[in-house]
mmCIF file of C-alpha atoms in Angstrom:
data_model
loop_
_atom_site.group_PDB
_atom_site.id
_atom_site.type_symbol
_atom_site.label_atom_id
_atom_site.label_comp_id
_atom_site.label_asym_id
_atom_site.label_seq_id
_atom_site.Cartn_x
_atom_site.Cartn_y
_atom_site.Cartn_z
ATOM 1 C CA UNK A 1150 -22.755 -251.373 -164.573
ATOM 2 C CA UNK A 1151 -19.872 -253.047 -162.738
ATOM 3 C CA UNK A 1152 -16.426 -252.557 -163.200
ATOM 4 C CA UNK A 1153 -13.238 -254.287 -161.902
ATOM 5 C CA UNK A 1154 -10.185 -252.211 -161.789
ATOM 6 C CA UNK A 1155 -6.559 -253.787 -161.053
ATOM 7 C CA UNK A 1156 -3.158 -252.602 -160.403
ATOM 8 C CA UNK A 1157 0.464 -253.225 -158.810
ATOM 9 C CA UNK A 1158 1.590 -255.318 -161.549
ATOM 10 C CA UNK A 1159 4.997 -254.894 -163.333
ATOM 11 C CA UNK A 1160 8.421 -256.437 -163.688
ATOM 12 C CA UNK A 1161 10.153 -258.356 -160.824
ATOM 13 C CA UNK A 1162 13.377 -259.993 -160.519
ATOM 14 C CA UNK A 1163 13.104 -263.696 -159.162
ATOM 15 C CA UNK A 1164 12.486 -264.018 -155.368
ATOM 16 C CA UNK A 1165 10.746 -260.332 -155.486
ATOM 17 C CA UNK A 1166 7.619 -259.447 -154.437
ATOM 18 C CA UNK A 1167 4.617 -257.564 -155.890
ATOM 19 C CA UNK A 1168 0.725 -256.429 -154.280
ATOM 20 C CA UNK A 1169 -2.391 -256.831 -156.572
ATOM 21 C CA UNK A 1170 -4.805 -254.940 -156.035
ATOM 22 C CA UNK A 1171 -8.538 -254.861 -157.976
ATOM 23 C CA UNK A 1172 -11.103 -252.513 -157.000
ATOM 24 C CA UNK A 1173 -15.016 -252.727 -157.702
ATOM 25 C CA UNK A 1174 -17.661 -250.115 -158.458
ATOM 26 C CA UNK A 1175 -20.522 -249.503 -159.985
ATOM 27 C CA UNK A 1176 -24.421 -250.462 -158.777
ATOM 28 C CA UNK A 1177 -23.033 -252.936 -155.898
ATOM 29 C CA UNK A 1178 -25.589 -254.113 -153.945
ATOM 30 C CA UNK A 1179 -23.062 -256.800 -151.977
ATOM 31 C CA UNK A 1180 -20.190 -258.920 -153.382
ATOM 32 C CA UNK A 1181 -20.014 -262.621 -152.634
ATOM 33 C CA UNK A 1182 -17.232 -264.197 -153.662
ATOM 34 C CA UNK A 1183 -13.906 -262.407 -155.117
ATOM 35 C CA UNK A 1184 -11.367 -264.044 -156.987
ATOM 36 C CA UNK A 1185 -7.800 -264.059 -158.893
ATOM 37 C CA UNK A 1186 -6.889 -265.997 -162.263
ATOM 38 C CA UNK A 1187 -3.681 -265.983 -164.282
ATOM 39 C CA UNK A 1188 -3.046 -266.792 -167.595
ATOM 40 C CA UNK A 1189 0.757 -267.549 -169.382
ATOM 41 C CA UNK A 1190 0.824 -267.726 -172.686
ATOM 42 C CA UNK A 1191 -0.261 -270.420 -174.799
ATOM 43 C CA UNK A 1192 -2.033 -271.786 -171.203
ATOM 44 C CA UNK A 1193 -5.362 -271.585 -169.889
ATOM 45 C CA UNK A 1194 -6.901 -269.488 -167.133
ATOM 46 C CA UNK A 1195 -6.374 -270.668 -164.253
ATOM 47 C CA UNK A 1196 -7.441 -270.268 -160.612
ATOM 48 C CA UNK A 1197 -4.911 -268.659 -158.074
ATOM 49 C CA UNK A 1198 -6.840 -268.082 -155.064
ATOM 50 C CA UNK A 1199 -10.344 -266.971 -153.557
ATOM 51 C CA UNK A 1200 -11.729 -265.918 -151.312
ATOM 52 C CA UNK A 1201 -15.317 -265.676 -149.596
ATOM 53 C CA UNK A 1202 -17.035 -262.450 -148.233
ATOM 54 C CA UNK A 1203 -16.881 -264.363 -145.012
ATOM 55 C CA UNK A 1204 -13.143 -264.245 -145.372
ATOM 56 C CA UNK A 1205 -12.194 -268.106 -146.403
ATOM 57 C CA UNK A 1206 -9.699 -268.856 -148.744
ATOM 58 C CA UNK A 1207 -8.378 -271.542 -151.310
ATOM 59 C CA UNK A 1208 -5.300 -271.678 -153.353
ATOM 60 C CA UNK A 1209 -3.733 -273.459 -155.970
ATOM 61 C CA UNK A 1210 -1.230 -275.904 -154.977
ATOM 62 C CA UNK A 1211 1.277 -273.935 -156.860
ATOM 63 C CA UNK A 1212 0.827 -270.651 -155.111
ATOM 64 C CA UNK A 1213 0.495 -272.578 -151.727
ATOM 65 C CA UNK A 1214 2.680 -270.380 -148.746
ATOM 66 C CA UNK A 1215 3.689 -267.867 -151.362
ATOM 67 C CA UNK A 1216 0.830 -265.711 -151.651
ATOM 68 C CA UNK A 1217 -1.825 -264.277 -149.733
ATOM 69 C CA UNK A 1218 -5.649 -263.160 -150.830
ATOM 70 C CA UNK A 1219 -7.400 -261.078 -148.873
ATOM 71 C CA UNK A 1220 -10.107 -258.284 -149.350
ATOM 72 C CA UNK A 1221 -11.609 -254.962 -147.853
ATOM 73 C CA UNK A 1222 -15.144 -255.264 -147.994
ATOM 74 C CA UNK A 1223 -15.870 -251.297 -147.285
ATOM 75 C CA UNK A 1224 -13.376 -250.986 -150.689
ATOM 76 C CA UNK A 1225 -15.250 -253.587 -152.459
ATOM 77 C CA UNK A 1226 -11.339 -254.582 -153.047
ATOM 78 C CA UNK A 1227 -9.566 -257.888 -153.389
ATOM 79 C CA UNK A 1228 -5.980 -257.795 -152.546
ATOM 80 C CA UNK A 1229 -3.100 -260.886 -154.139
ATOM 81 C CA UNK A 1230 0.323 -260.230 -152.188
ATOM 82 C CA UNK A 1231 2.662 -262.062 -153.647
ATOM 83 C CA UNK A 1232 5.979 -263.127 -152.359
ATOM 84 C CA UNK A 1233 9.170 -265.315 -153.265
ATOM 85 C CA UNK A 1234 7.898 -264.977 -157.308
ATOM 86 C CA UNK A 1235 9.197 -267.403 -159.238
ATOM 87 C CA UNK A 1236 9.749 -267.234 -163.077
ATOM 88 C CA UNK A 1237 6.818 -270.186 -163.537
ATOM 89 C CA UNK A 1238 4.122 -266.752 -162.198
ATOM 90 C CA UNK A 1239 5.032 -264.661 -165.088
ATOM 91 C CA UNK A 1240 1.035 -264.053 -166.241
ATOM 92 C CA UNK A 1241 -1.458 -262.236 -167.032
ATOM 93 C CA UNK A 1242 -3.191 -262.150 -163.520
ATOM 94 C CA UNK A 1243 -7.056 -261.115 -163.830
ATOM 95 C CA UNK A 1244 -9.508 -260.733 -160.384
ATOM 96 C CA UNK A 1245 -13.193 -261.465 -160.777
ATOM 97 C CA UNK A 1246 -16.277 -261.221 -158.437
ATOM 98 C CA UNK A 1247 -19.384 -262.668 -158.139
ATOM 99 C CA UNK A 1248 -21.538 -259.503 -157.429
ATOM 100 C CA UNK A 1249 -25.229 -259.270 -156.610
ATOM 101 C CA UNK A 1250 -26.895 -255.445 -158.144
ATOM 102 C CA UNK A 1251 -30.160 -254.480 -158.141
ATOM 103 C CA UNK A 1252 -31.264 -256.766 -160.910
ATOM 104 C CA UNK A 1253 -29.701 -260.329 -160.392
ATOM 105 C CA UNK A 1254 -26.712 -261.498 -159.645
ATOM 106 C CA UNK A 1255 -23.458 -262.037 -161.999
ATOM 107 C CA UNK A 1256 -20.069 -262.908 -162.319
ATOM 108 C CA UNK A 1257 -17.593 -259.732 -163.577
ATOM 109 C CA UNK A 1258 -13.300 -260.075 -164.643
ATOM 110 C CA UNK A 1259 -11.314 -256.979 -164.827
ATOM 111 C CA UNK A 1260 -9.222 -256.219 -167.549
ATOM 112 C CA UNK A 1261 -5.565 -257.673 -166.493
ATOM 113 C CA UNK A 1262 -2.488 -256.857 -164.860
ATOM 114 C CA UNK A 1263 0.794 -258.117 -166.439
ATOM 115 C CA UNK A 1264 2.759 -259.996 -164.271
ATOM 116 C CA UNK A 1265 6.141 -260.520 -165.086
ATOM 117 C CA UNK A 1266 9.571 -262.242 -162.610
ATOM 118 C CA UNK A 1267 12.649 -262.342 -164.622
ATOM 119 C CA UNK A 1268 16.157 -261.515 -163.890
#
C-alpha cells in the first residue's frame, strides 16, 4: 500500500502565506509525477501545479507567480509554498502522485488539507 500524507494547512489572513507539504510511503518503487489539486465548494477539482520527477513544472494561470511546487525525491515529498493568498484559494487542497510499486503502476490522492485566507 501507498499512502499520501499532507500538512501545513490552516487559516490565513489575506496576503499571508502558508507551506504544503504531502509525504509518500508505503511499497515505492519510484514516483513519477507529483501533483496538487484544490477544490472550493460547490466547484470541481482542479489542477494547481505539477511537477515532474525530473523537476518541471506547470501551473494554473490563477496561481501563476504566487506559488511554488517543488519536491524532495529522497522524502518522496511534494512541497506547495504559497504566497500573497488571496480569498479566491480558500480550498480544500489535495496532492497526488503517480507512483510505480512492485506490481504496476497507479495514480494515489491524499486525504486533504483545508485551506482557508480570510480576514
Amino acid at each position: 500500500q501507498v499512502q499520501l500524507v499532507e500538512s501545513g494547512g490552516g487559516l490565513v489572513q489575506p496576503g499571508g502565506s502558508l507551506r504544503l507539504s504531502c509525504a509518500a510511503s508505503g511499497r515505492i518503487s519510484s514516483i513519477n509525477a507529483m501533483g496538487w489539486y484544490r477544490q472550493a465548494p460547490g466547484k470541481a477539482r482542479e489542477l494547481v501545479a505539477g511537477i515532474t520527477s525530473g523537476g518541471s513544472t506547470n501551473y494554473a494561470d490563477s496561481v501563476k507567480g504566487r506559488f511554488t511546487i517543488s519536491r524532495d525525491n529522497a522524502k518522496n515529498t511534494v512541497y506547495l509554498q504559497m504566497n500573497s493568498l488571496k480569498p479566491e484559494d480558500t480550498a480544500v487542497f489535495y496532492c497526488n502522485a503517480d507512483v510505480t510499486v512492485l506490481w504496476g503502476r497507479r495514480l494515489y490522492w491524499g486525504q486533504g488539507t483545508q485551506v482557508t485566507v480570510s480576514s
